[in-house]
């Protein structure tokens, strides 16, 4: 079965850190560009970061402000998101997604550019 599965979320205090993982199965992650999105309660899905197949292009949403690092390990078929200095506003379900194009077509923040979504992992930032 072709799927993505995110993990690593949890409850953390403001200023804390978490490392999210996204495991791919049924297809080689190394062939695809990928993104992390998040969805807070009552809000729409919001793009967080993107990584190309080589790992050399990694744009971030403005709200990240240098606090997150996206990375991938193609040998392990894994995608990661390291999050530091977390804020209550970061509370959301975090999801990984597969970019649908085999070439770079831009619009990485647009939900329509993704053809496979993983089940999310809950991140709660609270004291």
PDB file of C-alpha atoms in Angstrom:
ATOM      1  CA  UNK A   1       0.000   0.000   0.000  1.00  0.00           C
ATOM      2  CA  UNK A   2       1.273   3.450  -0.909  1.00  0.00           C
ATOM      3  CA  UNK A   3       1.189   5.659   2.144  1.00  0.00           C
ATOM      4  CA  UNK A   4       2.892   8.217   4.343  1.00  0.00           C
ATOM      5  CA  UNK A   5       2.797   8.084   8.112  1.00  0.00           C
ATOM      6  CA  UNK A   6       3.880  10.931  10.354  1.00  0.00           C
ATOM      7  CA  UNK A   7       4.996  10.431  13.955  1.00  0.00           C
ATOM      8  CA  UNK A   8       6.905  12.127  16.738  1.00  0.00           C
ATOM      9  CA  UNK A   9       4.346  14.651  17.928  1.00  0.00           C
ATOM     10  CA  UNK A  10       3.455  15.246  21.526  1.00  0.00           C
ATOM     11  CA  UNK A  11       2.985  17.774  24.295  1.00  0.00           C
ATOM     12  CA  UNK A  12       5.857  20.197  24.786  1.00  0.00           C
ATOM     13  CA  UNK A  13       6.296  23.396  26.778  1.00  0.00           C
ATOM     14  CA  UNK A  14       6.865  26.742  25.042  1.00  0.00           C
ATOM     15  CA  UNK A  15      10.503  26.969  24.029  1.00  0.00           C
ATOM     16  CA  UNK A  16      10.796  23.214  23.717  1.00  0.00           C
ATOM     17  CA  UNK A  17      11.742  21.038  20.755  1.00  0.00           C
ATOM     18  CA  UNK A  18      10.383  18.094  18.832  1.00  0.00           C
ATOM     19  CA  UNK A  19      11.521  16.016  15.889  1.00  0.00           C
ATOM     20  CA  UNK A  20       8.805  14.774  13.576  1.00  0.00           C
ATOM     21  CA  UNK A  21       9.298  11.842  11.233  1.00  0.00           C
ATOM     22  CA  UNK A  22       7.427  10.755   8.141  1.00  0.00           C
ATOM     23  CA  UNK A  23       7.791   7.198   6.908  1.00  0.00           C
ATOM     24  CA  UNK A  24       6.978   6.238   3.356  1.00  0.00           C
ATOM     25  CA  UNK A  25       5.849   2.806   2.264  1.00  0.00           C
ATOM     26  CA  UNK A  26       4.951   1.354  -1.105  1.00  0.00           C
ATOM     27  CA  UNK A  27       7.081   3.788  -3.085  1.00  0.00           C
ATOM     28  CA  UNK A  28      10.629   5.201  -3.061  1.00  0.00           C
ATOM     29  CA  UNK A  29      10.647   8.479  -1.209  1.00  0.00           C
ATOM     30  CA  UNK A  30      13.891   9.399  -2.968  1.00  0.00           C
ATOM     31  CA  UNK A  31      11.998   9.996  -6.223  1.00  0.00           C
ATOM     32  CA  UNK A  32       9.782  12.744  -4.836  1.00  0.00           C
ATOM     33  CA  UNK A  33       9.851  16.266  -3.543  1.00  0.00           C
ATOM     34  CA  UNK A  34       8.024  16.519  -0.226  1.00  0.00           C
ATOM     35  CA  UNK A  35       6.470  19.013   2.165  1.00  0.00           C
ATOM     36  CA  UNK A  36       5.266  19.368   5.711  1.00  0.00           C
ATOM     37  CA  UNK A  37       1.918  21.056   6.337  1.00  0.00           C
ATOM     38  CA  UNK A  38       0.019  21.746   9.530  1.00  0.00           C
ATOM     39  CA  UNK A  39      -3.577  22.249  10.501  1.00  0.00           C
ATOM     40  CA  UNK A  40      -4.600  24.007  13.688  1.00  0.00           C
ATOM     41  CA  UNK A  41      -8.051  23.518  15.208  1.00  0.00           C
ATOM     42  CA  UNK A  42     -10.648  25.403  13.226  1.00  0.00           C
ATOM     43  CA  UNK A  43      -8.175  26.506  10.563  1.00  0.00           C
ATOM     44  CA  UNK A  44      -7.207  25.413   7.087  1.00  0.00           C
ATOM     45  CA  UNK A  45      -4.188  23.365   6.153  1.00  0.00           C
ATOM     46  CA  UNK A  46      -1.051  25.518   6.119  1.00  0.00           C
ATOM     47  CA  UNK A  47       2.229  24.853   4.360  1.00  0.00           C
ATOM     48  CA  UNK A  48       5.320  24.676   6.596  1.00  0.00           C
ATOM     49  CA  UNK A  49       8.305  23.622   4.486  1.00  0.00           C
ATOM     50  CA  UNK A  50       9.378  21.871   1.286  1.00  0.00           C
ATOM     51  CA  UNK A  51      12.389  19.762   0.342  1.00  0.00           C
ATOM     52  CA  UNK A  52      13.425  18.685  -3.135  1.00  0.00           C
ATOM     53  CA  UNK A  53      14.716  15.217  -3.991  1.00  0.00           C
ATOM     54  CA  UNK A  54      18.331  16.281  -3.503  1.00  0.00           C
ATOM     55  CA  UNK A  55      17.702  18.085  -0.236  1.00  0.00           C
ATOM     56  CA  UNK A  56      19.284  21.240  -1.596  1.00  0.00           C
ATOM     57  CA  UNK A  57      16.170  23.380  -1.890  1.00  0.00           C
ATOM     58  CA  UNK A  58      14.320  23.866   1.405  1.00  0.00           C
ATOM     59  CA  UNK A  59      12.034  26.908   1.589  1.00  0.00           C
ATOM     60  CA  UNK A  60      10.075  27.632   4.754  1.00  0.00           C
ATOM     61  CA  UNK A  61       6.923  29.531   5.595  1.00  0.00           C
ATOM     62  CA  UNK A  62       7.542  32.963   7.063  1.00  0.00           C
ATOM     63  CA  UNK A  63       6.174  31.984  10.460  1.00  0.00           C
ATOM     64  CA  UNK A  64       8.971  29.419  10.881  1.00  0.00           C
ATOM     65  CA  UNK A  65      11.461  32.240  11.463  1.00  0.00           C
ATOM     66  CA  UNK A  66      14.493  29.953  11.417  1.00  0.00           C
ATOM     67  CA  UNK A  67      13.121  27.620  14.096  1.00  0.00           C
ATOM     68  CA  UNK A  68      12.489  24.487  11.973  1.00  0.00           C
ATOM     69  CA  UNK A  69      14.756  22.294   9.851  1.00  0.00           C
ATOM     70  CA  UNK A  70      13.442  19.952   7.172  1.00  0.00           C
ATOM     71  CA  UNK A  71      15.582  17.025   6.068  1.00  0.00           C
ATOM     72  CA  UNK A  72      15.342  13.632   4.451  1.00  0.00           C
ATOM     73  CA  UNK A  73      17.105  10.292   4.512  1.00  0.00           C
ATOM     74  CA  UNK A  74      16.368   8.588   1.232  1.00  0.00           C
ATOM     75  CA  UNK A  75      18.181   5.414   2.247  1.00  0.00           C
ATOM     76  CA  UNK A  76      15.725   5.015   5.125  1.00  0.00           C
ATOM     77  CA  UNK A  77      12.751   6.299   3.111  1.00  0.00           C
ATOM     78  CA  UNK A  78      12.190   8.985   5.758  1.00  0.00           C
ATOM     79  CA  UNK A  79      11.364  12.689   5.954  1.00  0.00           C
ATOM     80  CA  UNK A  80      12.001  14.765   9.089  1.00  0.00           C
ATOM     81  CA  UNK A  81      11.075  18.083  10.629  1.00  0.00           C
ATOM     82  CA  UNK A  82      13.103  19.335  13.561  1.00  0.00           C
ATOM     83  CA  UNK A  83      11.286  22.042  15.471  1.00  0.00           C
ATOM     84  CA  UNK A  84      12.939  24.315  18.038  1.00  0.00           C
ATOM     85  CA  UNK A  85      11.763  27.151  20.250  1.00  0.00           C
ATOM     86  CA  UNK A  86       8.179  26.042  19.849  1.00  0.00           C
ATOM     87  CA  UNK A  87       5.380  28.507  20.510  1.00  0.00           C
ATOM     88  CA  UNK A  88       1.739  27.896  21.489  1.00  0.00           C
ATOM     89  CA  UNK A  89       0.827  29.066  17.985  1.00  0.00           C
ATOM     90  CA  UNK A  90       2.620  26.006  16.592  1.00  0.00           C
ATOM     91  CA  UNK A  91      -0.046  23.756  18.072  1.00  0.00           C
ATOM     92  CA  UNK A  92      -1.506  21.762  15.195  1.00  0.00           C
ATOM     93  CA  UNK A  93      -1.671  18.427  13.469  1.00  0.00           C
ATOM     94  CA  UNK A  94       1.431  18.126  11.291  1.00  0.00           C
ATOM     95  CA  UNK A  95       1.186  16.215   8.029  1.00  0.00           C
ATOM     96  CA  UNK A  96       3.678  15.163   5.383  1.00  0.00           C
ATOM     97  CA  UNK A  97       2.759  15.261   1.716  1.00  0.00           C
ATOM     98  CA  UNK A  98       4.158  14.064  -1.601  1.00  0.00           C
ATOM     99  CA  UNK A  99       4.586  16.618  -4.403  1.00  0.00           C
ATOM    100  CA  UNK A 100       2.726  15.320  -7.433  1.00  0.00           C
ATOM    101  CA  UNK A 101       5.138  16.501 -10.136  1.00  0.00           C
ATOM    102  CA  UNK A 102       8.263  14.711 -11.352  1.00  0.00           C
ATOM    103  CA  UNK A 103       9.721  18.140 -12.145  1.00  0.00           C
ATOM    104  CA  UNK A 104       9.676  21.372 -10.167  1.00  0.00           C
ATOM    105  CA  UNK A 105       6.459  23.201 -10.991  1.00  0.00           C
ATOM    106  CA  UNK A 106       6.552  25.746  -8.183  1.00  0.00           C
ATOM    107  CA  UNK A 107       3.542  26.560  -6.017  1.00  0.00           C
ATOM    108  CA  UNK A 108       4.915  24.404  -3.212  1.00  0.00           C
ATOM    109  CA  UNK A 109       2.512  25.943  -0.708  1.00  0.00           C
ATOM    110  CA  UNK A 110      -0.564  24.961  -2.715  1.00  0.00           C
ATOM    111  CA  UNK A 111      -2.428  21.887  -1.500  1.00  0.00           C
ATOM    112  CA  UNK A 112      -3.317  20.979  -5.086  1.00  0.00           C
ATOM    113  CA  UNK A 113       0.352  20.237  -5.856  1.00  0.00           C
ATOM    114  CA  UNK A 114       0.309  17.168  -3.594  1.00  0.00           C
ATOM    115  CA  UNK A 115      -1.107  13.767  -4.437  1.00  0.00           C
ATOM    116  CA  UNK A 116      -0.474  11.792  -1.278  1.00  0.00           C
ATOM    117  CA  UNK A 117      -1.019  12.844   2.321  1.00  0.00           C
ATOM    118  CA  UNK A 118      -0.025  11.060   5.444  1.00  0.00           C
ATOM    119  CA  UNK A 119      -1.988  10.786   8.621  1.00  0.00           C
ATOM    120  CA  UNK A 120      -0.847  13.601  10.822  1.00  0.00           C
ATOM    121  CA  UNK A 121       0.791  13.749  14.186  1.00  0.00           C
ATOM    122  CA  UNK A 122      -0.469  16.079  16.903  1.00  0.00           C
ATOM    123  CA  UNK A 123       1.864  18.732  18.282  1.00  0.00           C
ATOM    124  CA  UNK A 124       0.649  20.617  21.337  1.00  0.00           C
ATOM    125  CA  UNK A 125       2.677  23.471  22.777  1.00  0.00           C
ATOM    126  CA  UNK A 126       1.428  24.435  26.196  1.00  0.00           C
ATOM    127  CA  UNK A 127       2.662  25.121  29.687  1.00  0.00           C
TER     128      UNK A 127
END
